[in-house]
Amino acid sequence: MLRGLYDWTLSLAAKKSAEWWLAFIAFVESSVFLVPADVLYLPMALARPDRAYRYALVATLASVLGGIAGWYIGHYAYDTVARPILEFYGKYDDFETLRVSAGTGFIVLMLITSGLAHLPPIKVVTILSGVIGTPLLLFIALAIVARGARFLFLAWLLRRYGEPIREFIEKRLGMIAGAAAAALISLYIVVKYAF
C-alpha cells in the first residue's frame, strides 16, 4: 500500500498541475497524510531547477497552512479527529507518551527535527502542538522557519548540484539528519534534566 501511494505521489510531478499537487500534498502532509511533500518536490525541482525556489515557497506556505490545520485538529478536535488518525497510523500510544512530557521547548525541538529528517512526522508535531496548547502565533513562526529552512535548503542544493545531489538526498541525507536530530534530542534532554 505504501509503495503504491509513494509511486502515485511521484507520478504527479509530471503533470501540468504539479504545482497545485505540491501545495495539496504539502498541506495534507502537515496534518493527516503519510507521504512527505519531498517525494513530489524533488522531481519537480530537478525537472525545472529555475523554479526550485518557487516550488520551495509553495511547499513551505502550504505546509505551514496544513500545520495550522493540524494545530486546530489537535486543539479543538483531538478525540473526534486526531485520535482516529493516530490510531489509523498505529501512533496513538507513541503520541500519548509525547503528549504527557511535551512542552513548548519540546515542540520547538520537534519542529526542527521534523524539518531535518521527518522525525517525528510533521503531522504528529502539528497535532501535538494544538493538543498541548502551544500558542498559535509562536507555532506559526516556528513552522515557517522549520519548514521553510527544509524546502529552501533543498532548493539551494538542487540548484547548485543538480541531479547528483538527488541520490544523496534520497539515500543519505535522512540518515545524516536523523543523527543530527538524535544529537539535538540528546542535548535537549541533558539541558532539561541537568538544570
PDB file of C-alpha atoms in Angstrom:
ATOM      1  CA  MET A   1       0.000   0.000   0.000  1.00  0.00           C
ATOM      2  CA  LEU A   2       2.750   2.477   0.961  1.00  0.00           C
ATOM      3  CA  ARG A   3       4.729   1.794  -2.220  1.00  0.00           C
ATOM      4  CA  GLY A   4       1.631   2.407  -4.349  1.00  0.00           C
ATOM      5  CA  LEU A   5       0.945   5.673  -2.528  1.00  0.00           C
ATOM      6  CA  TYR A   6       4.574   6.711  -2.986  1.00  0.00           C
ATOM      7  CA  ASP A   7       4.505   5.884  -6.721  1.00  0.00           C
ATOM      8  CA  TRP A   8       1.219   7.761  -7.197  1.00  0.00           C
ATOM      9  CA  THR A   9       2.614  10.849  -5.470  1.00  0.00           C
ATOM     10  CA  LEU A  10       5.770  10.679  -7.582  1.00  0.00           C
ATOM     11  CA  SER A  11       3.716  10.409 -10.789  1.00  0.00           C
ATOM     12  CA  LEU A  12       2.093  13.766 -10.007  1.00  0.00           C
ATOM     13  CA  ALA A  13       5.395  15.559 -10.683  1.00  0.00           C
ATOM     14  CA  ALA A  14       4.973  15.011 -14.439  1.00  0.00           C
ATOM     15  CA  LYS A  15       1.557  16.669 -14.608  1.00  0.00           C
ATOM     16  CA  LYS A  16       0.871  20.259 -15.679  1.00  0.00           C
ATOM     17  CA  SER A  17      -0.932  20.707 -12.393  1.00  0.00           C
ATOM     18  CA  ALA A  18       2.135  19.550 -10.417  1.00  0.00           C
ATOM     19  CA  GLU A  19       2.479  22.850  -8.534  1.00  0.00           C
ATOM     20  CA  TRP A  20      -1.097  22.586  -7.275  1.00  0.00           C
ATOM     21  CA  TRP A  21      -0.500  18.963  -6.327  1.00  0.00           C
ATOM     22  CA  LEU A  22       2.659  20.003  -4.473  1.00  0.00           C
ATOM     23  CA  ALA A  23       0.653  22.538  -2.479  1.00  0.00           C
ATOM     24  CA  PHE A  24      -2.039  19.968  -1.751  1.00  0.00           C
ATOM     25  CA  ILE A  25       0.418  17.229  -0.701  1.00  0.00           C
ATOM     26  CA  ALA A  26       2.416  19.680   1.471  1.00  0.00           C
ATOM     27  CA  PHE A  27      -0.813  20.866   3.110  1.00  0.00           C
ATOM     28  CA  VAL A  28      -2.197  17.423   3.940  1.00  0.00           C
ATOM     29  CA  GLU A  29       1.228  16.048   4.917  1.00  0.00           C
ATOM     30  CA  SER A  30       1.303  18.563   7.748  1.00  0.00           C
ATOM     31  CA  SER A  31      -1.995  17.401   9.186  1.00  0.00           C
ATOM     32  CA  VAL A  32      -3.005  13.890   8.085  1.00  0.00           C
ATOM     33  CA  PHE A  33      -1.078  12.456   5.093  1.00  0.00           C
ATOM     34  CA  LEU A  34       1.676   9.848   5.278  1.00  0.00           C
ATOM     35  CA  VAL A  35       3.835  10.653   2.221  1.00  0.00           C
ATOM     36  CA  PRO A  36       6.155  13.686   2.572  1.00  0.00           C
ATOM     37  CA  ALA A  37       5.938  16.519   0.049  1.00  0.00           C
ATOM     38  CA  ASP A  38       9.604  15.917  -0.816  1.00  0.00           C
ATOM     39  CA  VAL A  39       8.506  12.970  -2.965  1.00  0.00           C
ATOM     40  CA  LEU A  40       6.830  15.452  -5.293  1.00  0.00           C
ATOM     41  CA  TYR A  41       9.083  18.447  -4.679  1.00  0.00           C
ATOM     42  CA  LEU A  42      12.380  16.746  -5.617  1.00  0.00           C
ATOM     43  CA  PRO A  43      11.444  15.584  -9.130  1.00  0.00           C
ATOM     44  CA  MET A  44       9.701  18.895  -9.830  1.00  0.00           C
ATOM     45  CA  ALA A  45      12.746  20.917  -8.764  1.00  0.00           C
ATOM     46  CA  LEU A  46      15.090  18.639 -10.709  1.00  0.00           C
ATOM     47  CA  ALA A  47      12.950  18.937 -13.832  1.00  0.00           C
ATOM     48  CA  ARG A  48      12.770  22.737 -13.521  1.00  0.00           C
ATOM     49  CA  PRO A  49      15.765  23.962 -11.488  1.00  0.00           C
ATOM     50  CA  ASP A  50      14.855  27.530 -12.443  1.00  0.00           C
ATOM     51  CA  ARG A  51      11.684  27.074 -10.364  1.00  0.00           C
ATOM     52  CA  ALA A  52      13.248  25.272  -7.386  1.00  0.00           C
ATOM     53  CA  TYR A  53      12.866  28.277  -5.078  1.00  0.00           C
ATOM     54  CA  ARG A  54       9.337  28.946  -6.272  1.00  0.00           C
ATOM     55  CA  TYR A  55       8.396  25.335  -5.540  1.00  0.00           C
ATOM     56  CA  ALA A  56      10.104  25.637  -2.136  1.00  0.00           C
ATOM     57  CA  LEU A  57       7.974  28.662  -1.283  1.00  0.00           C
ATOM     58  CA  VAL A  58       4.793  26.904  -2.452  1.00  0.00           C
ATOM     59  CA  ALA A  59       5.657  23.843  -0.359  1.00  0.00           C
ATOM     60  CA  THR A  60       6.536  25.982   2.669  1.00  0.00           C
ATOM     61  CA  LEU A  61       3.368  28.062   2.535  1.00  0.00           C
ATOM     62  CA  ALA A  62       1.126  25.028   2.018  1.00  0.00           C
ATOM     63  CA  SER A  63       2.947  23.063   4.714  1.00  0.00           C
ATOM     64  CA  VAL A  64       2.531  25.879   7.245  1.00  0.00           C
ATOM     65  CA  LEU A  65      -1.176  26.209   6.370  1.00  0.00           C
ATOM     66  CA  GLY A  66      -1.524  22.441   6.777  1.00  0.00           C
ATOM     67  CA  GLY A  67       0.313  22.731  10.077  1.00  0.00           C
ATOM     68  CA  ILE A  68      -2.221  25.308  11.237  1.00  0.00           C
ATOM     69  CA  ALA A  69      -4.981  22.856  10.265  1.00  0.00           C
ATOM     70  CA  GLY A  70      -3.163  20.158  12.278  1.00  0.00           C
ATOM     71  CA  TRP A  71      -2.877  22.536  15.239  1.00  0.00           C
ATOM     72  CA  TYR A  72      -6.646  23.180  15.085  1.00  0.00           C
ATOM     73  CA  ILE A  73      -7.336  19.451  14.817  1.00  0.00           C
ATOM     74  CA  GLY A  74      -5.229  18.830  17.916  1.00  0.00           C
ATOM     75  CA  HIS A  75      -6.619  21.770  19.842  1.00  0.00           C
ATOM     76  CA  TYR A  76     -10.314  21.502  19.033  1.00  0.00           C
ATOM     77  CA  ALA A  77     -10.925  18.012  17.663  1.00  0.00           C
ATOM     78  CA  TYR A  78      -8.466  15.691  19.368  1.00  0.00           C
ATOM     79  CA  ASP A  79     -10.929  12.963  20.344  1.00  0.00           C
ATOM     80  CA  THR A  80     -13.100  13.131  17.225  1.00  0.00           C
ATOM     81  CA  VAL A  81     -10.454  13.630  14.507  1.00  0.00           C
ATOM     82  CA  ALA A  82      -6.857  13.406  15.752  1.00  0.00           C
ATOM     83  CA  ARG A  83      -7.164  10.254  17.820  1.00  0.00           C
ATOM     84  CA  PRO A  84      -8.670   8.177  14.953  1.00  0.00           C
ATOM     85  CA  ILE A  85      -5.915   9.460  12.612  1.00  0.00           C
ATOM     86  CA  LEU A  86      -3.211   8.493  15.101  1.00  0.00           C
ATOM     87  CA  GLU A  87      -4.829   5.109  15.697  1.00  0.00           C
ATOM     88  CA  PHE A  88      -5.046   4.541  11.923  1.00  0.00           C
ATOM     89  CA  TYR A  89      -1.282   5.046  11.612  1.00  0.00           C
ATOM     90  CA  GLY A  90      -0.602   2.997  14.769  1.00  0.00           C
ATOM     91  CA  LYS A  91       0.923   6.020  16.505  1.00  0.00           C
ATOM     92  CA  TYR A  92      -1.608   6.700  19.253  1.00  0.00           C
ATOM     93  CA  ASP A  93       0.436   5.196  22.119  1.00  0.00           C
ATOM     94  CA  ASP A  94       3.609   6.977  20.991  1.00  0.00           C
ATOM     95  CA  PHE A  95       1.640  10.201  20.719  1.00  0.00           C
ATOM     96  CA  GLU A  96       0.234   9.857  24.218  1.00  0.00           C
ATOM     97  CA  THR A  97       3.748   9.349  25.574  1.00  0.00           C
ATOM     98  CA  LEU A  98       4.832  12.549  23.836  1.00  0.00           C
ATOM     99  CA  ARG A  99       1.751  14.456  24.981  1.00  0.00           C
ATOM    100  CA  VAL A 100       2.425  13.745  28.639  1.00  0.00           C
ATOM    101  CA  SER A 101       6.014  15.011  28.508  1.00  0.00           C
ATOM    102  CA  ALA A 102       5.793  17.776  25.883  1.00  0.00           C
ATOM    103  CA  GLY A 103       6.089  21.490  26.416  1.00  0.00           C
ATOM    104  CA  THR A 104       6.779  24.429  24.125  1.00  0.00           C
ATOM    105  CA  GLY A 105      10.545  23.819  24.187  1.00  0.00           C
ATOM    106  CA  PHE A 106       9.964  20.242  23.133  1.00  0.00           C
ATOM    107  CA  ILE A 107       7.688  21.425  20.291  1.00  0.00           C
ATOM    108  CA  VAL A 108      10.471  23.718  19.050  1.00  0.00           C
ATOM    109  CA  LEU A 109      12.892  20.804  19.056  1.00  0.00           C
ATOM    110  CA  MET A 110      10.400  18.508  17.315  1.00  0.00           C
ATOM    111  CA  LEU A 111       9.717  21.090  14.586  1.00  0.00           C
ATOM    112  CA  ILE A 112      13.460  21.312  13.948  1.00  0.00           C
ATOM    113  CA  THR A 113      13.988  17.554  13.855  1.00  0.00           C
ATOM    114  CA  SER A 114      10.878  17.063  11.740  1.00  0.00           C
ATOM    115  CA  GLY A 115      12.179  19.692   9.347  1.00  0.00           C
ATOM    116  CA  LEU A 116      15.554  17.974   9.159  1.00  0.00           C
ATOM    117  CA  ALA A 117      14.585  14.342   8.939  1.00  0.00           C
ATOM    118  CA  HIS A 118      10.810  13.885   9.287  1.00  0.00           C
ATOM    119  CA  LEU A 119      11.416  12.623  12.823  1.00  0.00           C
ATOM    120  CA  PRO A 120       8.738  12.700  14.050  1.00  0.00           C
ATOM    121  CA  PRO A 121       6.438  13.205  11.083  1.00  0.00           C
ATOM    122  CA  ILE A 122       5.233  16.812  10.855  1.00  0.00           C
ATOM    123  CA  LYS A 123       1.577  15.822  11.323  1.00  0.00           C
ATOM    124  CA  VAL A 124       2.437  14.463  14.791  1.00  0.00           C
ATOM    125  CA  VAL A 125       4.124  17.743  15.738  1.00  0.00           C
ATOM    126  CA  THR A 126       1.273  19.923  14.471  1.00  0.00           C
ATOM    127  CA  ILE A 127      -1.439  17.916  16.199  1.00  0.00           C
ATOM    128  CA  LEU A 128       0.598  17.700  19.410  1.00  0.00           C
ATOM    129  CA  SER A 129       1.156  21.471  19.323  1.00  0.00           C
ATOM    130  CA  GLY A 130      -2.594  22.008  19.320  1.00  0.00           C
ATOM    131  CA  VAL A 131      -3.243  19.398  21.992  1.00  0.00           C
ATOM    132  CA  ILE A 132      -0.779  20.883  24.484  1.00  0.00           C
ATOM    133  CA  GLY A 133      -1.824  24.445  23.650  1.00  0.00           C
ATOM    134  CA  THR A 134       1.341  25.842  22.077  1.00  0.00           C
ATOM    135  CA  PRO A 135       0.495  29.488  21.314  1.00  0.00           C
ATOM    136  CA  LEU A 136      -0.706  29.564  17.703  1.00  0.00           C
ATOM    137  CA  LEU A 137       1.375  32.581  16.614  1.00  0.00           C
ATOM    138  CA  LEU A 138       4.526  31.037  18.078  1.00  0.00           C
ATOM    139  CA  PHE A 139       3.699  27.749  16.363  1.00  0.00           C
ATOM    140  CA  ILE A 140       3.205  29.515  13.010  1.00  0.00           C
ATOM    141  CA  ALA A 141       6.516  31.378  13.300  1.00  0.00           C
ATOM    142  CA  LEU A 142       8.362  28.183  14.212  1.00  0.00           C
ATOM    143  CA  ALA A 143       6.678  26.231  11.405  1.00  0.00           C
ATOM    144  CA  ILE A 144       7.652  28.890   8.847  1.00  0.00           C
ATOM    145  CA  VAL A 145      11.275  28.704   9.951  1.00  0.00           C
ATOM    146  CA  ALA A 146      11.445  24.902  10.224  1.00  0.00           C
ATOM    147  CA  ARG A 147       9.564  24.035   7.029  1.00  0.00           C
ATOM    148  CA  GLY A 148      10.990  26.952   5.067  1.00  0.00           C
ATOM    149  CA  ALA A 149      14.547  26.029   6.016  1.00  0.00           C
ATOM    150  CA  ARG A 150      13.981  22.474   4.812  1.00  0.00           C
ATOM    151  CA  PHE A 151      12.496  23.325   1.427  1.00  0.00           C
ATOM    152  CA  LEU A 152      14.786  26.305   0.754  1.00  0.00           C
ATOM    153  CA  PHE A 153      17.856  24.245   1.650  1.00  0.00           C
ATOM    154  CA  LEU A 154      16.729  21.511  -0.738  1.00  0.00           C
ATOM    155  CA  ALA A 155      16.163  24.165  -3.429  1.00  0.00           C
ATOM    156  CA  TRP A 156      19.668  25.506  -2.895  1.00  0.00           C
ATOM    157  CA  LEU A 157      21.182  22.002  -3.082  1.00  0.00           C
ATOM    158  CA  LEU A 158      19.241  21.141  -6.219  1.00  0.00           C
ATOM    159  CA  ARG A 159      20.110  24.426  -7.939  1.00  0.00           C
ATOM    160  CA  ARG A 160      23.771  24.136  -7.035  1.00  0.00           C
ATOM    161  CA  TYR A 161      24.415  20.420  -7.568  1.00  0.00           C
ATOM    162  CA  GLY A 162      21.504  19.207  -9.704  1.00  0.00           C
ATOM    163  CA  GLU A 163      20.905  15.508 -10.401  1.00  0.00           C
ATOM    164  CA  PRO A 164      23.932  14.113  -8.476  1.00  0.00           C
ATOM    165  CA  ILE A 165      22.558  15.547  -5.239  1.00  0.00           C
ATOM    166  CA  ARG A 166      19.228  13.767  -5.717  1.00  0.00           C
ATOM    167  CA  GLU A 167      20.699  10.354  -4.905  1.00  0.00           C
ATOM    168  CA  PHE A 168      22.482  11.821  -1.910  1.00  0.00           C
ATOM    169  CA  ILE A 169      19.304  13.488  -0.661  1.00  0.00           C
ATOM    170  CA  GLU A 170      17.160  10.409  -1.147  1.00  0.00           C
ATOM    171  CA  LYS A 171      19.619   7.901   0.344  1.00  0.00           C
ATOM    172  CA  ARG A 172      21.906   9.646   2.794  1.00  0.00           C
ATOM    173  CA  LEU A 173      20.527  12.970   3.951  1.00  0.00           C
ATOM    174  CA  GLY A 174      17.826  11.311   6.035  1.00  0.00           C
ATOM    175  CA  MET A 175      20.446   9.274   7.881  1.00  0.00           C
ATOM    176  CA  ILE A 176      22.676  12.307   8.470  1.00  0.00           C
ATOM    177  CA  ALA A 177      19.731  14.450   9.507  1.00  0.00           C
ATOM    178  CA  GLY A 178      18.495  11.631  11.737  1.00  0.00           C
ATOM    179  CA  ALA A 179      21.860  11.603  13.512  1.00  0.00           C
ATOM    180  CA  ALA A 180      21.683  15.386  13.881  1.00  0.00           C
ATOM    181  CA  ALA A 181      18.127  15.070  15.210  1.00  0.00           C
ATOM    182  CA  ALA A 182      19.251  12.443  17.725  1.00  0.00           C
ATOM    183  CA  ALA A 183      22.054  14.767  18.845  1.00  0.00           C
ATOM    184  CA  LEU A 184      19.582  17.649  19.278  1.00  0.00           C
ATOM    185  CA  ILE A 185      17.192  15.455  21.267  1.00  0.00           C
ATOM    186  CA  SER A 186      20.055  14.259  23.469  1.00  0.00           C
ATOM    187  CA  LEU A 187      21.155  17.850  24.016  1.00  0.00           C
ATOM    188  CA  TYR A 188      17.592  18.856  24.927  1.00  0.00           C
ATOM    189  CA  ILE A 189      17.327  16.013  27.454  1.00  0.00           C
ATOM    190  CA  VAL A 190      20.688  16.869  29.006  1.00  0.00           C
ATOM    191  CA  VAL A 191      19.797  20.568  29.307  1.00  0.00           C
ATOM    192  CA  LYS A 192      16.305  19.845  30.627  1.00  0.00           C
ATOM    193  CA  TYR A 193      17.390  17.433  33.345  1.00  0.00           C
ATOM    194  CA  ALA A 194      20.797  18.896  34.206  1.00  0.00           C
ATOM    195  CA  PHE A 195      19.425  22.280  35.202  1.00  0.00           C
TER     196      PHE A 195
END
